[in-house]
Coordinates of C-alpha atoms in Angstrom, one line a residue:
X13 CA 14.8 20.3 -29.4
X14 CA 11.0 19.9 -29.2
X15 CA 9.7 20.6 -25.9
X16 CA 7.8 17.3 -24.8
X17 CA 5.6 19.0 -21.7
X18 CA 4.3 21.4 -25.0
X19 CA 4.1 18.7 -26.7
X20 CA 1.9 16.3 -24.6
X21 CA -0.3 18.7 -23.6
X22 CA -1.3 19.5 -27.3
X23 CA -1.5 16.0 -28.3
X24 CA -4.1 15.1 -25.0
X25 CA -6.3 18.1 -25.4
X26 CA -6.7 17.2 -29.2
X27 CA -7.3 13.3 -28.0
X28 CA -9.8 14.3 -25.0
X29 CA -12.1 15.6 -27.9
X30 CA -11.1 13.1 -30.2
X31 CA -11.7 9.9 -29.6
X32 CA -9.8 8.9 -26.0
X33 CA -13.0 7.2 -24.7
X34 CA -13.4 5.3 -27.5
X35 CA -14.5 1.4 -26.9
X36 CA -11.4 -0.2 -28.2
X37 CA -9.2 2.2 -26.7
X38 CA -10.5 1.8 -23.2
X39 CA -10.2 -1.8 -23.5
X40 CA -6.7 -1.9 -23.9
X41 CA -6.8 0.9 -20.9
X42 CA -8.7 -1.1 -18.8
X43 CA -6.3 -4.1 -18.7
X44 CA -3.4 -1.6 -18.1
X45 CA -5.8 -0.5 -14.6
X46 CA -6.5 -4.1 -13.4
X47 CA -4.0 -4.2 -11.3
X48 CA -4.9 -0.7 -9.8
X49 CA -8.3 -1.7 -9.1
X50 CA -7.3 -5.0 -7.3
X51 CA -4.7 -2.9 -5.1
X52 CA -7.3 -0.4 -3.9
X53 CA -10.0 -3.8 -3.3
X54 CA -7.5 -5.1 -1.3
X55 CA -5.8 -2.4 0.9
X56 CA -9.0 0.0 0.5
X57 CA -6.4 3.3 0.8
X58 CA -7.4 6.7 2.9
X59 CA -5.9 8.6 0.1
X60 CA -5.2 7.8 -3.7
X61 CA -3.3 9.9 -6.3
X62 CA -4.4 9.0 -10.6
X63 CA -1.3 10.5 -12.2
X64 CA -2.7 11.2 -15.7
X65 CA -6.4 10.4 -15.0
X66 CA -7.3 11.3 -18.4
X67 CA -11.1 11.7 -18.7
X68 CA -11.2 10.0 -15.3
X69 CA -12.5 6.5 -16.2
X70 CA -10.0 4.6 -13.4
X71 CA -11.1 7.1 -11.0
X72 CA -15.0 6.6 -11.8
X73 CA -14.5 2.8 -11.2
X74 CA -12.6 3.4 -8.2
X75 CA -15.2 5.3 -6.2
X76 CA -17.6 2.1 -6.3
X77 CA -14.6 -0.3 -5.4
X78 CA -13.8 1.4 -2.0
X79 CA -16.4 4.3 -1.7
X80 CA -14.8 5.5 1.7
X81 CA -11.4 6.3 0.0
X82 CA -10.5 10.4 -0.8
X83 CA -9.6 10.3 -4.6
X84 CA -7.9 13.0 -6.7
X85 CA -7.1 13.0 -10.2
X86 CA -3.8 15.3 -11.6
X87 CA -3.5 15.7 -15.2
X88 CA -1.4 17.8 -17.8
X89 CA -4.5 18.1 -20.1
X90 CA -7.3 21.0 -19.4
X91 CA -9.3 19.2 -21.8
X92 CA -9.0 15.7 -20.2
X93 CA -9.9 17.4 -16.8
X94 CA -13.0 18.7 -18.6
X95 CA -14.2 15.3 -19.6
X96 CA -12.9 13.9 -16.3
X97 CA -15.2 17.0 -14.3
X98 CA -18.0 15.9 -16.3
X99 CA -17.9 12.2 -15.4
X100 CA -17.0 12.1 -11.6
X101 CA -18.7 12.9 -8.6
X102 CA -17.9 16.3 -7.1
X103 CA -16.1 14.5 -4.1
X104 CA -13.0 13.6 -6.4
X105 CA -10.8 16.3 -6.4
X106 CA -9.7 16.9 -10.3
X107 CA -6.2 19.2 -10.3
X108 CA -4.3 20.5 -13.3
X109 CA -0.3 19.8 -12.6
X110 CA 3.1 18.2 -14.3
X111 CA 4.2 15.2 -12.7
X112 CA 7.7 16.9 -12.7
X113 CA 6.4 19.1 -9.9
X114 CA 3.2 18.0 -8.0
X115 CA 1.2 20.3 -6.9
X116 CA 1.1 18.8 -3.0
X117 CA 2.4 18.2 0.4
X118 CA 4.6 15.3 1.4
X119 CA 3.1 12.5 2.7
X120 CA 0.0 13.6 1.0
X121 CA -1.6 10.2 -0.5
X122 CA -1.4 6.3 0.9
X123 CA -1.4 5.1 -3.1
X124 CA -0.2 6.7 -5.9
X125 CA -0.1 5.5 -9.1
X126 CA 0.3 5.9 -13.1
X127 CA -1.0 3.7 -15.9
X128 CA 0.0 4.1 -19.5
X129 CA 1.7 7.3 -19.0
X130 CA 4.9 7.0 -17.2
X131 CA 6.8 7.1 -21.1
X132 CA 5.6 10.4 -21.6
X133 CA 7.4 11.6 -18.9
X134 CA 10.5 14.0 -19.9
X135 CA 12.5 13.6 -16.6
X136 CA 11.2 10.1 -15.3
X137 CA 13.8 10.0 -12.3
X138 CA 12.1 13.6 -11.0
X139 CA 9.0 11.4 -11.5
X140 CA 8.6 9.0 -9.4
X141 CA 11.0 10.7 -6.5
X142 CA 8.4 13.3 -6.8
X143 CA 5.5 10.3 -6.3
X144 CA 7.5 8.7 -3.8
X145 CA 7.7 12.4 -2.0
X146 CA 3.7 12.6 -1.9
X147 CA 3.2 8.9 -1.0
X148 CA 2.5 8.6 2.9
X149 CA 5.6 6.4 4.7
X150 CA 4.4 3.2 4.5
X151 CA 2.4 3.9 1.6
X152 CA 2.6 2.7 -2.6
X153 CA 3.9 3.4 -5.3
X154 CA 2.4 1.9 -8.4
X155 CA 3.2 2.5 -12.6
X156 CA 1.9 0.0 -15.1
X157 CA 3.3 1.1 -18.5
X158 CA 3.7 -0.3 -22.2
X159 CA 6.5 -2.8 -22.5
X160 CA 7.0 -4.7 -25.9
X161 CA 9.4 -7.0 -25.4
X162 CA 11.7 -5.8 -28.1
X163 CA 13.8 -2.9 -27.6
X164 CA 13.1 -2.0 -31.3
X165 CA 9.6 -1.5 -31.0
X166 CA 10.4 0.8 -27.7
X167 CA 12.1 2.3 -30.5
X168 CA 9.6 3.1 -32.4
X169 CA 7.0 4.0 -30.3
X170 CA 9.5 6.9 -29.1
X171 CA 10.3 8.0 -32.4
X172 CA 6.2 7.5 -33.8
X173 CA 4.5 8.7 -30.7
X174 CA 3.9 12.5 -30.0
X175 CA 5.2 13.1 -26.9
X176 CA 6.6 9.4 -25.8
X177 CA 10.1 9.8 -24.6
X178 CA 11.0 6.7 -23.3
X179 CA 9.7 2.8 -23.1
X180 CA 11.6 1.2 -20.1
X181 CA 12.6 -2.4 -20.3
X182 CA 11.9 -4.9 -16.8
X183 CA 15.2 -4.3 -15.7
X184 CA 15.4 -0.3 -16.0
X185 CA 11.9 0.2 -14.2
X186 CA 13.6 -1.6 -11.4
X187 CA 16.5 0.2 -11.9
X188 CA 14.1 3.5 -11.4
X189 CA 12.2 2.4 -8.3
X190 CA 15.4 1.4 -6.6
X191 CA 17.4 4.7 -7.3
X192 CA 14.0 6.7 -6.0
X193 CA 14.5 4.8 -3.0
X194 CA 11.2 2.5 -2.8
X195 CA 11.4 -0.7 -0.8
X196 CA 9.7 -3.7 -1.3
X197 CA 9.9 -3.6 -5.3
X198 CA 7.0 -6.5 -6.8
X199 CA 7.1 -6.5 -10.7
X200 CA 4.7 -8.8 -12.9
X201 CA 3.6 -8.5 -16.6
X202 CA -0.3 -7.4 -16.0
X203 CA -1.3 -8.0 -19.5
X204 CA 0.3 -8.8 -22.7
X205 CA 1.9 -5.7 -23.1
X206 CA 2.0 -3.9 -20.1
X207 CA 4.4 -4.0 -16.8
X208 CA 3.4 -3.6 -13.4
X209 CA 5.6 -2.4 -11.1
X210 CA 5.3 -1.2 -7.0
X211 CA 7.4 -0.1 -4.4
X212 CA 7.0 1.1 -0.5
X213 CA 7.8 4.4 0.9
X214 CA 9.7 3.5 3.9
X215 CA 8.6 4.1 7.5

C-alpha cells in the first residue's frame, strides 16, 4: 500500500520548485479556472475557499476580479504555500491542511472550490462532505477536474500519475455531489478535457 497523502505531498513540493508555473502548464490550468473566475464575477462571494491553491495563481487573479471578497488558499504542499506567500497580497489567508480534514468552522466560506485536484484525493466522499461542511447554507460548491472521455485513459492516468487515485466519469461526479447532499447539481464540459461540476448547500 503506498500511502497517497505521503505521496502527493512529495510529488507537489518537488513540482513547486520544479517547473508548476511553467507557461504551458498554466495554460492548461487556466482553462481548468475559467469557470471559477466567471462564478466569483458573477456572484462576487463574501468568502471563498482554493482547495489546492498551488503557488496561488487562481487566487492572485481572483483578488482583481472581486477585490472586496475574503480569500484563503489551503494546500497539502509547504512548498506550494511558499511560492503562493510570495505571490499574493498579505490579505489572502494561505493555510497548510488535507482536504480529508479542513482545518475550519462550518459554514465558514460562501464558495468553495477545487480545480485539477479533486483525483488526488484518497477518500473523495470525505472530500467534498467535508467542502460541503465549510460551505455557508446557501452557498457553492464547485470541482473542475480532468475527464478524458475514455475510461482507459482514466486508467492510465491513475496508474502513471504519482499520487492520482481516481479520474471520475460525468455520471460518478454526480453520483458524488448527490450522496454529499448538494442541491442544485449544474455540470458542463469547461474545456476539452476538463468537467465542471456545482452544487448548493441547502438552506
Amino acid at each position: 500500500y503506498i500511502d497517497k497523502k505521503e505521496q502527493n505531498i512529495k510529488f507537489f513540493n518537488k513540482w513547486a520548485n520544479c517547473n508548476y508555473d511553467w507557461a504551458p502548464f498554466q495554460w492548461w490550468m487556466t482553462r481548468f479556472q475559467k469557470p471559477i473566475e466567471e462564478e466569483v464575477q458573477k456572484s462576487n462571494p463574501k468568502s471563498f475557499l482554493d482547495i489546492s491553491c498551488g503557488t496561488g495563481k487562481l487566487l492572485s487573479k481572483l483578488v482583481i476580479l472581486s477585490p472586496k471578497t475574503k480569500y484563503t488558499g489551503l494546500d497539502i504542499s509547504p512548498e506550494m504555500l511558499k511560492k503562493a506567500k510570495q505571490r499574493l497580497p498579505k490579505n489572502v489567508t494561505l493555510k497548510q491542511g488535507d482536504v480529508h480534514q479542513l482545518p475550519f468552522k462550518d459554514n465558514s466560506f460562501n464558495l468553495v472550490v477545487s480545480t485539477e485536484s479533486f483525483h488526488h484525493y484518497d477518500d473523495q466522499k470525505k472530500a467534498l462532505e467535508e467542502m460541503k461542511r465549510i460551505t455557508t447554507k446557501g452557498g457553492k460548491v464547485m470541482v473542475v477536474d480532468i475527464n478524458f472521455f475514455f475510461k482507459i485513459i482514466h486508467k492510465l492516468f491513475e496508474t502513471f500519475e504519482p499520487g492520482c487515485v481516481k479520474v471520475n466519469n460525468k455520471r460518478e461526479m454526480i453520483s458524488l455531489f448527490q450522496n454529499a447532499g448538494l442541491k442544485d447539481i449544474n455540470q458542463k464540459r469547461s474545456f476539452l478535457f476538463a468537467v465542471m461540476t456545482s452544487g448548493t448547500k441547502g438552506i
